[in-house]
Amino acid sequence: MAQYDFDLFTIGAGSGGVRASRVSAGYGAKVAVAEERYLGGTCVNVGCIPKKLLMYASHFSEDFEDAAGFGWTVGERRVDWATLIAHKDKEIMRLNGVYRKLLQESGVTIIENHVEIIDPHTVVVDGRRIAAKYILVAVGSWPVVPKIPGSEHAITSNEAFYLPKLPRKVIIVGGGYVGVEFAGIFHGLGVEVTQLYRGPLFLRGFDDDCRKTLAEEMRKRGVDLRFNTDVESIEKVGSGLRATLTGGMEVEVDQILYATGRVPNTGSLGLEKAGVEVKNDGAVVVDDFSKTNVDSIYAIGDCTDRLMLTPVAIAEGRAVGETLFNNNPMKPSYVNVPSAVFSTPNIGTVGLTETQARERYKTIDVYRTSFRPLKHTLTGRDENIMMKIIADQATDKVVGCHMVGPDAGEIIQGLAVAMNCGATKAQFDATIGIHPTGAEEFVTMRTKAGAS
Ligand code: NDP
């Protein structure tokens, strides 16, 4: 019988890797996790958590304005970026410590170093060979900046979280999650924001009503959204940057943030030495149980190019632990995965978009509402909430719920549970609303916006 140093060797202590390691150790496996950068991975260090903290910070500007409608006098206000970043960093350090403690208390050995795989059961750390019965690749993803003249002057979300000072003017390139979230953050903090997207309307893949509503809301707030526009070149001018846009227009800004997607972080792992199949972009090919073509090597999270979402990586990590060490083969479910875009305002979404539902079902019912929230009757703010339900007409099952508005993510989470229980539109209607909330509209929408 082969002798291994560990039952499981996890590479990457992000959300997925940590969950897999702890679950496996909980079932008695001897586990090591290697991390070369930061405990907690992208989510904790340069992703979800700091992003949401900055989003909260950015929202105060609207809250101060809105306060006047409720009789408040708010004095002079300005944001101190250095303080905000210092507080954010302190919280991240605390979370790094929490992750360390969780791993230690689970009995997982932490190795803070780069690791290379040299065969299906062996990794090398600092010249030392370590044998493992199973290897789990959980190395996450990394932002990509397309090569254009001067692209080396651009930053990505990684650097945006640590800028030494708040820029006065920024260009954000890309119309995905990261782009719209940072547009809202910077704009709320008083930065002049121009966001560019190469296609006709950003957030490709989201429901069209969400895409259009968010664009309207962002423009109302003063974000300069330019679609069908890209950067052709960037040059340094003084302490700033000059971007030449499609069509030749030049714009001078302090920073140019590229939010043009992320690629699997598998480049220097040595996967090829173990014979692990990867796609052209470096994504590890896995089956439903997250197993690669090599029986002893599994992969989860962003580096597998399934859904780049923290809770999905966590579900995949748990499933690997159950499968390998609890004799409980488990496939994570990708049905009705809800998500939120922490733009200003937020988007919350679960299930099919209207376009996808029209392709999937013979006939669908669409219910849509757009209204001014109660709060803004006193503030005078011109903001609308958009909510939408899509149901399969044949079964009356709700197959999609979408929202643009404050706390959309908080609201959509519960609807995802209902949808996973197979809720019908009639059951939504039979549910008593909570009054007065925006969320109650999800159980009071009766008029069809259109059937096909
Ligand atoms: P996305 O893939 O979501 O968006 C990338 C954007 O950049 C798209 O608008 C894309 O356009 C555009 N783009 C891609 N390549 C180029 C190029 N060469 N030139 C110009 N534009 C280009 O990536 P993000 O970086 O925004 O986010 C990465 C992933 O991280 C997301 O997919 C998401 O899964 C996850 N994430 C989740 C969050 C959340 O849950 N709230 C928050 C942040 C990230 P096109 O659509 O035309 O391809």
Short mmCIF file of C-alpha atoms and ligand atoms in Angstrom, two decimals:
data_model
loop_
_atom_site.label_atom_id
_atom_site.label_comp_id
_atom_site.label_asym_id
_atom_site.label_seq_id
_atom_site.Cartn_x
_atom_site.Cartn_y
_atom_site.Cartn_z
CA MET A 1 0.00 0.00 0.00
CA ALA A 2 1.31 3.43 -0.95
CA GLN A 3 2.33 5.62 1.95
CA TYR A 4 1.24 9.23 1.73
CA ASP A 5 2.19 12.21 3.84
CA PHE A 6 -1.37 13.52 3.58
CA ASP A 7 -4.74 12.18 2.53
CA LEU A 8 -5.57 15.51 0.90
CA PHE A 9 -3.21 18.24 -0.26
CA THR A 10 -5.16 21.38 -1.17
CA ILE A 11 -3.48 24.04 -3.26
CA GLY A 12 -5.05 27.41 -2.53
CA ALA A 13 -6.56 28.63 0.75
CA GLY A 14 -9.43 30.59 -0.78
CA SER A 15 -13.08 30.03 0.01
CA GLY A 16 -13.31 26.70 -1.83
CA GLY A 17 -9.96 25.27 -0.75
CA VAL A 18 -10.53 26.12 2.90
CA ARG A 19 -14.01 24.57 2.92
CA ALA A 20 -12.81 21.36 1.25
CA SER A 21 -9.87 21.10 3.67
CA ARG A 22 -11.96 21.65 6.79
CA VAL A 23 -14.74 19.30 5.73
CA SER A 24 -12.19 16.60 4.84
CA ALA A 25 -10.29 17.05 8.12
CA GLY A 26 -13.62 16.86 9.93
CA TYR A 27 -14.06 13.36 8.52
CA GLY A 28 -10.66 12.32 9.85
CA ALA A 29 -8.52 12.98 6.78
CA LYS A 30 -4.96 14.21 7.24
CA VAL A 31 -4.99 17.48 5.30
CA ALA A 32 -2.50 20.15 4.25
CA VAL A 33 -3.35 23.38 2.49
CA ALA A 34 -0.77 25.45 0.63
CA GLU A 35 -1.17 29.16 0.04
CA GLU A 36 1.38 31.42 -1.58
CA ARG A 37 -0.44 34.75 -1.29
CA TYR A 38 -3.12 35.38 1.31
CA LEU A 39 -5.40 33.23 3.46
CA GLY A 40 -9.01 33.60 2.35
CA GLY A 41 -8.17 34.05 -1.33
CA THR A 42 -9.71 36.60 -3.67
CA CYS A 43 -13.03 36.92 -1.86
CA VAL A 44 -11.53 37.96 1.45
CA ASN A 45 -8.56 39.95 0.21
CA VAL A 46 -9.33 41.56 -3.14
CA GLY A 47 -12.90 40.60 -3.92
CA CYS A 48 -16.30 40.25 -2.30
CA ILE A 49 -15.47 41.48 1.19
CA PRO A 50 -13.40 44.63 0.55
CA LYS A 51 -15.66 45.42 -2.43
CA LYS A 52 -18.76 45.35 -0.25
CA LEU A 53 -17.07 47.46 2.43
CA LEU A 54 -16.17 50.05 -0.20
CA MET A 55 -19.71 49.87 -1.55
CA TYR A 56 -21.07 50.73 1.90
CA ALA A 57 -18.63 53.64 2.08
CA SER A 58 -19.71 54.94 -1.30
CA HIS A 59 -23.40 54.86 -0.41
CA PHE A 60 -23.08 57.48 2.30
CA SER A 61 -23.00 60.27 -0.26
CA GLU A 62 -26.58 59.45 -1.29
CA ASP A 63 -27.65 58.87 2.29
CA PHE A 64 -26.38 62.33 3.31
CA GLU A 65 -28.28 63.91 0.41
CA ASP A 66 -31.44 61.96 1.20
CA ALA A 67 -31.29 62.91 4.88
CA ALA A 68 -32.43 66.46 4.10
CA GLY A 69 -35.87 65.19 3.01
CA PHE A 70 -36.31 63.75 6.48
CA GLY A 71 -35.46 66.99 8.22
CA TRP A 72 -31.80 66.39 8.88
CA THR A 73 -29.14 68.97 8.40
CA VAL A 74 -25.91 67.30 7.48
CA GLY A 75 -22.78 69.33 7.80
CA GLU A 76 -19.67 69.43 5.69
CA ARG A 77 -18.82 66.01 4.33
CA ARG A 78 -15.80 64.51 2.68
CA VAL A 79 -14.36 61.07 2.52
CA ASP A 80 -10.86 60.27 3.70
CA TRP A 81 -9.70 57.47 1.44
CA ALA A 82 -6.65 56.64 3.57
CA THR A 83 -8.84 56.07 6.63
CA LEU A 84 -11.31 53.98 4.66
CA ILE A 85 -8.54 51.79 3.23
CA ALA A 86 -6.81 51.46 6.60
CA HIS A 87 -10.08 50.31 8.24
CA LYS A 88 -10.75 47.92 5.38
CA ASP A 89 -7.21 46.50 5.65
CA LYS A 90 -7.62 46.00 9.37
CA GLU A 91 -10.79 44.00 8.81
CA ILE A 92 -9.10 41.90 6.13
CA MET A 93 -6.22 41.15 8.48
CA ARG A 94 -8.73 40.07 11.09
CA LEU A 95 -10.36 37.76 8.54
CA ASN A 96 -6.96 36.35 7.50
CA GLY A 97 -6.51 35.45 11.17
CA VAL A 98 -9.98 33.90 11.35
CA TYR A 99 -9.16 31.69 8.37
CA ARG A 100 -5.85 30.65 9.93
CA LYS A 101 -7.56 29.76 13.19
CA LEU A 102 -10.34 27.83 11.46
CA LEU A 103 -7.79 25.74 9.58
CA GLN A 104 -5.62 25.19 12.64
CA GLU A 105 -8.58 24.22 14.80
CA SER A 106 -9.63 21.71 12.16
CA GLY A 107 -6.17 20.14 12.33
CA VAL A 108 -5.19 21.24 8.82
CA THR A 109 -1.47 21.88 8.21
CA ILE A 110 -0.92 25.30 6.61
CA ILE A 111 2.00 25.67 4.20
CA GLU A 112 2.59 29.25 3.10
CA ASN A 113 4.52 28.70 -0.09
CA HIS A 114 4.25 28.08 -3.82
CA VAL A 115 3.56 24.49 -4.78
CA GLU A 116 4.14 22.54 -7.96
CA ILE A 117 2.55 19.27 -8.89
CA ILE A 118 5.03 16.81 -10.35
CA ASP A 119 2.93 13.66 -10.63
CA PRO A 120 -0.59 12.49 -9.73
CA HIS A 121 0.33 12.05 -6.06
CA THR A 122 3.28 14.36 -5.49
CA VAL A 123 3.76 18.07 -4.97
CA VAL A 124 7.00 19.94 -4.40
CA VAL A 125 7.26 22.77 -1.89
CA ASP A 126 10.57 24.57 -1.58
CA GLY A 127 12.42 21.55 -2.99
CA ARG A 128 10.66 19.14 -0.64
CA ARG A 129 8.47 16.36 -2.05
CA ILE A 130 5.16 15.72 -0.37
CA ALA A 131 3.01 12.73 -1.26
CA ALA A 132 -0.76 12.91 -1.07
CA LYS A 133 -3.50 10.43 -1.79
CA TYR A 134 -5.54 13.23 -3.34
CA ILE A 135 -4.53 16.66 -4.61
CA LEU A 136 -7.12 19.42 -4.78
CA VAL A 137 -6.45 22.36 -7.07
CA ALA A 138 -8.23 25.44 -5.74
CA VAL A 139 -5.99 28.21 -7.02
CA GLY A 140 -8.67 30.65 -8.14
CA SER A 141 -8.43 33.22 -10.91
CA TRP A 142 -6.58 36.40 -11.74
CA PRO A 143 -7.71 39.56 -13.59
CA VAL A 144 -6.68 39.92 -17.23
CA VAL A 145 -5.82 43.12 -19.04
CA PRO A 146 -5.95 42.87 -22.84
CA LYS A 147 -2.70 43.88 -24.54
CA ILE A 148 -2.99 47.33 -26.10
CA PRO A 149 -0.34 50.04 -26.38
CA GLY A 150 0.17 51.38 -22.85
CA SER A 151 -1.91 48.70 -21.09
CA GLU A 152 0.89 48.38 -18.52
CA HIS A 153 -0.29 51.74 -17.09
CA ALA A 154 -3.74 50.35 -16.29
CA ILE A 155 -4.74 48.83 -12.98
CA THR A 156 -7.10 45.97 -12.13
CA SER A 157 -9.37 45.43 -9.15
CA ASN A 158 -6.35 44.01 -7.29
CA GLU A 159 -4.66 47.41 -7.24
CA ALA A 160 -7.88 49.44 -6.93
CA PHE A 161 -8.28 48.19 -3.36
CA TYR A 162 -4.88 49.61 -2.40
CA LEU A 163 -4.64 52.91 -4.31
CA PRO A 164 -2.53 55.36 -2.30
CA LYS A 165 -5.04 58.12 -3.02
CA LEU A 166 -8.55 58.44 -4.35
CA PRO A 167 -8.40 59.42 -8.02
CA ARG A 168 -10.32 62.47 -9.22
CA LYS A 169 -11.19 60.90 -12.56
CA VAL A 170 -11.22 57.28 -13.69
CA ILE A 171 -12.01 55.24 -16.74
CA ILE A 172 -13.35 51.77 -16.11
CA VAL A 173 -13.10 49.33 -19.00
CA GLY A 174 -15.46 46.34 -19.08
CA GLY A 175 -19.15 45.92 -18.45
CA GLY A 176 -19.26 42.88 -16.15
CA TYR A 177 -19.70 42.52 -12.39
CA VAL A 178 -16.41 44.16 -11.43
CA GLY A 179 -16.79 47.09 -13.84
CA VAL A 180 -20.25 48.17 -12.71
CA GLU A 181 -19.45 47.59 -9.05
CA PHE A 182 -16.35 49.81 -9.16
CA ALA A 183 -18.18 52.43 -11.23
CA GLY A 184 -20.70 52.72 -8.39
CA ILE A 185 -18.04 52.69 -5.68
CA PHE A 186 -15.88 55.39 -7.23
CA HIS A 187 -18.82 57.54 -8.25
CA GLY A 188 -20.29 57.39 -4.75
CA LEU A 189 -16.96 58.47 -3.31
CA GLY A 190 -17.01 61.55 -5.53
CA VAL A 191 -14.81 60.38 -8.39
CA GLU A 192 -15.71 61.36 -11.95
CA VAL A 193 -16.35 57.99 -13.61
CA THR A 194 -16.43 57.06 -17.27
CA GLN A 195 -17.28 53.41 -17.86
CA LEU A 196 -16.66 51.90 -21.28
CA TYR A 197 -18.19 48.75 -22.67
CA ARG A 198 -17.29 47.33 -26.07
CA GLY A 199 -20.84 46.15 -26.90
CA PRO A 200 -24.22 47.89 -27.19
CA LEU A 201 -25.33 47.28 -23.57
CA PHE A 202 -23.29 46.10 -20.58
CA LEU A 203 -23.87 43.07 -18.30
CA ARG A 204 -24.24 40.62 -21.16
CA GLY A 205 -26.04 37.50 -19.96
CA PHE A 206 -28.20 39.33 -17.41
CA ASP A 207 -31.90 39.96 -17.99
CA ASP A 208 -32.33 42.84 -20.45
CA ASP A 209 -34.62 44.77 -18.09
CA CYS A 210 -31.92 44.66 -15.42
CA ARG A 211 -29.29 45.81 -17.89
CA LYS A 212 -31.41 48.71 -19.16
CA THR A 213 -32.61 49.75 -15.70
CA LEU A 214 -29.11 49.77 -14.26
CA ALA A 215 -27.80 51.82 -17.19
CA GLU A 216 -30.59 54.38 -16.66
CA GLU A 217 -30.02 54.55 -12.92
CA MET A 218 -26.26 54.94 -13.29
CA ARG A 219 -26.68 57.69 -15.87
CA LYS A 220 -29.19 59.52 -13.66
CA ARG A 221 -26.55 59.54 -10.94
CA GLY A 222 -23.97 60.98 -13.28
CA VAL A 223 -21.82 58.04 -14.35
CA ASP A 224 -20.62 58.63 -17.91
CA LEU A 225 -21.53 55.31 -19.54
CA ARG A 226 -20.22 54.82 -23.04
CA PHE A 227 -21.21 51.71 -24.93
CA ASN A 228 -19.71 50.43 -28.20
CA THR A 229 -16.52 52.08 -26.97
CA ASP A 230 -13.12 50.72 -26.05
CA VAL A 231 -9.65 52.04 -25.28
CA GLU A 232 -7.21 51.89 -28.21
CA SER A 233 -4.12 53.12 -26.42
CA ILE A 234 -2.94 54.61 -23.15
CA GLU A 235 -0.05 56.98 -22.55
CA LYS A 236 1.36 58.59 -19.46
CA VAL A 237 0.94 62.37 -19.22
CA GLY A 238 2.33 64.09 -16.14
CA SER A 239 0.91 62.35 -13.12
CA GLY A 240 -2.08 61.05 -15.06
CA LEU A 241 -3.00 58.99 -18.10
CA ARG A 242 -4.37 59.81 -21.52
CA ALA A 243 -6.65 57.22 -23.12
CA THR A 244 -7.41 57.26 -26.80
CA LEU A 245 -10.86 55.79 -27.30
CA THR A 246 -12.46 54.11 -30.30
CA GLY A 247 -13.07 56.88 -32.81
CA GLY A 248 -10.03 58.83 -31.73
CA MET A 249 -11.40 60.82 -28.79
CA GLU A 250 -8.85 61.43 -26.03
CA VAL A 251 -9.67 61.48 -22.32
CA GLU A 252 -7.29 62.37 -19.49
CA VAL A 253 -7.79 60.64 -16.17
CA ASP A 254 -5.87 59.66 -13.04
CA GLN A 255 -6.47 55.90 -13.29
CA ILE A 256 -7.71 53.40 -15.85
CA LEU A 257 -9.21 50.31 -14.27
CA TYR A 258 -9.55 47.21 -16.42
CA ALA A 259 -12.38 44.91 -15.38
CA THR A 260 -12.27 42.70 -18.42
CA GLY A 261 -12.61 39.31 -16.82
CA ARG A 262 -10.52 36.83 -14.89
CA VAL A 263 -8.59 33.75 -16.00
CA PRO A 264 -7.79 30.56 -14.07
CA ASN A 265 -4.62 30.92 -12.06
CA THR A 266 -3.12 27.60 -13.12
CA GLY A 267 -0.07 28.76 -15.11
CA SER A 268 2.75 27.76 -12.76
CA LEU A 269 1.26 24.69 -11.12
CA GLY A 270 2.77 21.98 -13.27
CA LEU A 271 -0.60 20.41 -14.05
CA GLU A 272 0.78 19.15 -17.36
CA LYS A 273 3.40 17.07 -15.51
CA ALA A 274 0.63 15.16 -13.82
CA GLY A 275 -1.23 14.82 -17.12
CA VAL A 276 -4.18 16.99 -16.02
CA GLU A 277 -6.28 18.26 -18.89
CA VAL A 278 -6.71 22.05 -19.06
CA LYS A 279 -8.54 24.27 -21.54
CA ASN A 280 -6.80 26.94 -23.63
CA ASP A 281 -7.45 29.60 -21.00
CA GLY A 282 -5.94 27.40 -18.27
CA ALA A 283 -9.24 26.21 -16.80
CA VAL A 284 -8.98 22.71 -15.31
CA VAL A 285 -11.40 20.27 -16.93
CA VAL A 286 -13.47 18.43 -14.30
CA ASP A 287 -16.47 16.10 -14.10
CA ASP A 288 -19.62 16.63 -12.03
CA PHE A 289 -17.74 15.55 -8.90
CA SER A 290 -14.90 18.04 -9.59
CA LYS A 291 -12.55 15.18 -10.54
CA THR A 292 -10.04 15.85 -13.31
CA ASN A 293 -9.03 13.26 -15.90
CA VAL A 294 -6.45 12.09 -13.31
CA ASP A 295 -8.25 10.05 -10.62
CA SER A 296 -6.27 11.46 -7.68
CA ILE A 297 -6.55 15.15 -8.68
CA TYR A 298 -9.65 17.27 -8.13
CA ALA A 299 -10.24 20.96 -8.87
CA ILE A 300 -12.81 23.46 -7.64
CA GLY A 301 -13.70 27.14 -7.81
CA ASP A 302 -12.65 29.82 -10.29
CA CYS A 303 -9.82 27.74 -11.75
CA THR A 304 -12.36 25.31 -13.19
CA ASP A 305 -14.22 27.95 -15.13
CA ARG A 306 -17.69 26.88 -14.03
CA LEU A 307 -19.35 29.72 -12.12
CA MET A 308 -16.89 32.24 -10.67
CA LEU A 309 -18.81 32.80 -7.44
CA THR A 310 -17.55 32.29 -3.89
CA PRO A 311 -20.57 30.33 -2.63
CA VAL A 312 -20.28 28.02 -5.64
CA ALA A 313 -16.62 27.33 -4.85
CA ILE A 314 -17.62 26.63 -1.23
CA ALA A 315 -20.34 24.19 -2.37
CA GLU A 316 -17.83 22.48 -4.66
CA GLY A 317 -15.29 22.26 -1.82
CA ARG A 318 -17.79 20.72 0.54
CA ALA A 319 -18.86 18.22 -2.11
CA VAL A 320 -15.24 17.10 -2.63
CA GLY A 321 -14.82 16.52 1.11
CA GLU A 322 -18.08 14.53 1.26
CA THR A 323 -17.19 12.50 -1.81
CA LEU A 324 -13.64 11.61 -0.83
CA PHE A 325 -13.82 11.24 2.93
CA ASN A 326 -17.42 10.62 3.95
CA ASN A 327 -18.31 7.97 1.40
CA ASN A 328 -21.06 10.30 0.23
CA PRO A 329 -20.57 11.11 -3.47
CA MET A 330 -21.89 14.64 -3.86
CA LYS A 331 -22.37 16.84 -6.90
CA PRO A 332 -22.95 20.52 -6.24
CA SER A 333 -26.17 21.87 -7.71
CA TYR A 334 -25.96 24.61 -10.30
CA VAL A 335 -29.72 25.01 -10.52
CA ASN A 336 -31.08 28.44 -9.70
CA VAL A 337 -27.79 29.83 -8.43
CA PRO A 338 -28.71 33.32 -7.24
CA SER A 339 -26.28 36.19 -7.51
CA ALA A 340 -26.09 39.89 -6.81
CA VAL A 341 -24.19 42.62 -8.53
CA PHE A 342 -23.24 45.22 -5.95
CA SER A 343 -23.63 48.04 -8.38
CA THR A 344 -25.40 51.27 -7.40
CA PRO A 345 -28.24 50.32 -7.27
CA ASN A 346 -27.80 46.56 -6.73
CA ILE A 347 -28.99 43.83 -9.06
CA GLY A 348 -30.31 40.56 -7.65
CA THR A 349 -31.06 37.67 -9.94
CA VAL A 350 -31.97 33.99 -9.88
CA GLY A 351 -33.04 31.59 -12.61
CA LEU A 352 -33.56 32.30 -16.26
CA THR A 353 -33.54 35.64 -18.00
CA GLU A 354 -36.57 36.42 -20.16
CA THR A 355 -34.53 35.62 -23.28
CA GLN A 356 -33.39 32.25 -21.87
CA ALA A 357 -36.92 31.39 -20.71
CA ARG A 358 -38.35 32.12 -24.17
CA GLU A 359 -35.83 29.69 -25.64
CA ARG A 360 -36.43 26.99 -23.00
CA TYR A 361 -40.25 27.01 -22.68
CA LYS A 362 -43.05 27.04 -25.20
CA THR A 363 -44.89 29.91 -23.54
CA ILE A 364 -43.95 32.08 -20.59
CA ASP A 365 -45.65 34.71 -18.49
CA VAL A 366 -43.67 37.79 -17.63
CA TYR A 367 -44.62 40.09 -14.77
CA ARG A 368 -42.74 43.34 -14.36
CA THR A 369 -43.07 46.37 -12.17
CA SER A 370 -41.16 49.58 -11.82
CA PHE A 371 -41.90 51.96 -8.99
CA ARG A 372 -40.49 54.71 -6.85
CA PRO A 373 -39.66 53.44 -3.36
CA LEU A 374 -41.58 54.96 -0.45
CA LYS A 375 -38.39 56.44 0.99
CA HIS A 376 -37.93 58.68 -2.01
CA THR A 377 -41.39 60.27 -1.71
CA LEU A 378 -39.69 62.44 0.92
CA THR A 379 -36.17 62.63 -0.47
CA GLY A 380 -37.28 63.55 -3.97
CA ARG A 381 -34.61 61.27 -5.40
CA ASP A 382 -35.41 60.09 -8.90
CA GLU A 383 -34.82 56.38 -8.41
CA ASN A 384 -36.91 53.46 -9.55
CA ILE A 385 -36.91 49.86 -8.43
CA MET A 386 -37.46 47.26 -11.15
CA MET A 387 -38.74 43.78 -10.33
CA LYS A 388 -39.61 40.97 -12.62
CA ILE A 389 -40.98 37.43 -12.38
CA ILE A 390 -40.89 34.95 -15.24
CA ALA A 391 -43.10 31.84 -15.08
CA ASP A 392 -43.47 28.83 -17.35
CA GLN A 393 -47.10 29.07 -18.52
CA ALA A 394 -47.61 25.30 -18.79
CA THR A 395 -46.68 24.53 -15.16
CA ASP A 396 -47.00 28.02 -13.62
CA LYS A 397 -43.53 27.45 -12.09
CA VAL A 398 -41.48 30.56 -11.47
CA VAL A 399 -38.33 30.18 -13.54
CA GLY A 400 -36.73 33.59 -13.06
CA CYS A 401 -36.78 36.49 -10.60
CA HIS A 402 -34.84 39.67 -11.20
CA MET A 403 -34.53 42.96 -9.40
CA VAL A 404 -32.67 46.24 -9.63
CA GLY A 405 -32.88 48.27 -6.46
CA PRO A 406 -31.59 48.65 -2.92
CA ASP A 407 -30.79 45.35 -1.19
CA ALA A 408 -31.74 43.33 -4.27
CA GLY A 409 -29.34 40.57 -3.21
CA GLU A 410 -30.93 40.32 0.24
CA ILE A 411 -34.38 39.99 -1.33
CA ILE A 412 -33.50 37.54 -4.10
CA GLN A 413 -31.82 35.07 -1.71
CA GLY A 414 -35.17 33.96 -0.24
CA LEU A 415 -36.79 33.73 -3.65
CA ALA A 416 -34.02 31.33 -4.72
CA VAL A 417 -35.15 28.98 -1.93
CA ALA A 418 -38.75 29.23 -3.14
CA MET A 419 -37.69 28.50 -6.71
CA ASN A 420 -35.62 25.51 -5.63
CA CYS A 421 -38.75 24.19 -3.94
CA GLY A 422 -40.54 24.50 -7.29
CA ALA A 423 -42.77 27.43 -6.29
CA THR A 424 -45.47 28.43 -8.76
CA LYS A 425 -46.61 31.95 -9.53
CA ALA A 426 -49.93 31.09 -7.80
CA GLN A 427 -47.95 30.25 -4.65
CA PHE A 428 -46.08 33.55 -4.86
CA ASP A 429 -49.50 35.26 -5.16
CA ALA A 430 -50.90 33.33 -2.19
CA THR A 431 -48.05 34.55 0.02
CA ILE A 432 -48.88 37.54 2.19
CA GLY A 433 -46.64 40.53 1.58
CA ILE A 434 -44.73 42.45 4.24
CA HIS A 435 -45.98 46.02 4.16
CA PRO A 436 -44.56 48.49 3.43
CA THR A 437 -41.51 47.02 1.74
CA GLY A 438 -40.24 46.93 -1.79
CA ALA A 439 -39.98 43.14 -1.57
CA GLU A 440 -43.75 42.73 -1.19
CA GLU A 441 -44.07 43.55 -4.90
CA PHE A 442 -42.75 40.04 -5.58
CA VAL A 443 -46.02 38.64 -4.18
CA THR A 444 -48.37 41.31 -5.51
CA MET A 445 -47.40 41.46 -9.19
CA ARG A 446 -50.56 40.36 -11.02
CA THR A 447 -50.52 42.05 -14.40
CA LYS A 448 -48.69 40.28 -17.14
CA ALA A 449 -46.11 42.39 -18.89
CA GLY A 450 -46.34 40.14 -21.93
CA ALA A 451 -46.91 36.49 -22.76
CA SER A 452 -45.50 34.51 -25.65
P1 NDP B 1 -16.89 39.51 -16.48
O1 NDP B 1 -16.53 38.34 -17.31
O2 NDP B 1 -18.11 39.48 -15.66
O3 NDP B 1 -16.97 40.81 -17.41
C1 NDP B 1 -15.92 41.17 -18.24
C2 NDP B 1 -16.32 42.39 -19.03
O4 NDP B 1 -15.21 42.84 -19.79
C3 NDP B 1 -17.44 42.09 -20.02
O5 NDP B 1 -18.23 43.24 -20.15
C4 NDP B 1 -16.67 41.81 -21.31
O6 NDP B 1 -17.38 42.08 -22.46
C5 NDP B 1 -15.53 42.80 -21.19
N1 NDP B 1 -14.32 42.37 -21.90
C6 NDP B 1 -13.75 41.15 -21.91
N2 NDP B 1 -12.64 41.16 -22.66
C7 NDP B 1 -12.51 42.41 -23.15
C8 NDP B 1 -11.56 43.03 -24.00
N3 NDP B 1 -10.54 42.35 -24.50
N4 NDP B 1 -11.74 44.32 -24.30
C9 NDP B 1 -12.80 45.01 -23.80
N5 NDP B 1 -13.72 44.48 -22.99
C10 NDP B 1 -13.58 43.19 -22.68
O7 NDP B 1 -15.59 39.78 -15.62
P2 NDP B 1 -15.36 40.61 -14.30
O8 NDP B 1 -13.92 40.92 -14.31
O9 NDP B 1 -16.34 41.71 -14.17
O10 NDP B 1 -15.66 39.54 -13.16
C11 NDP B 1 -15.06 38.25 -13.19
C12 NDP B 1 -15.96 37.24 -12.55
O11 NDP B 1 -15.90 37.42 -11.15
C13 NDP B 1 -17.42 37.41 -12.90
O12 NDP B 1 -17.76 36.66 -14.02
C14 NDP B 1 -18.13 36.93 -11.68
O13 NDP B 1 -18.44 35.56 -11.84
C15 NDP B 1 -17.15 37.14 -10.57
N6 NDP B 1 -17.58 38.27 -9.73
C16 NDP B 1 -18.73 38.16 -9.02
C17 NDP B 1 -19.18 39.19 -8.23
C18 NDP B 1 -20.45 39.07 -7.48
O14 NDP B 1 -20.93 37.96 -7.30
N7 NDP B 1 -21.03 40.18 -7.04
C19 NDP B 1 -18.42 40.43 -8.12
C20 NDP B 1 -17.23 40.46 -8.95
C21 NDP B 1 -16.84 39.41 -9.70
P3 NDP B 1 -18.34 41.00 -23.18
O15 NDP B 1 -19.54 40.87 -22.32
O16 NDP B 1 -18.62 41.62 -24.50
O17 NDP B 1 -17.56 39.73 -23.28
#
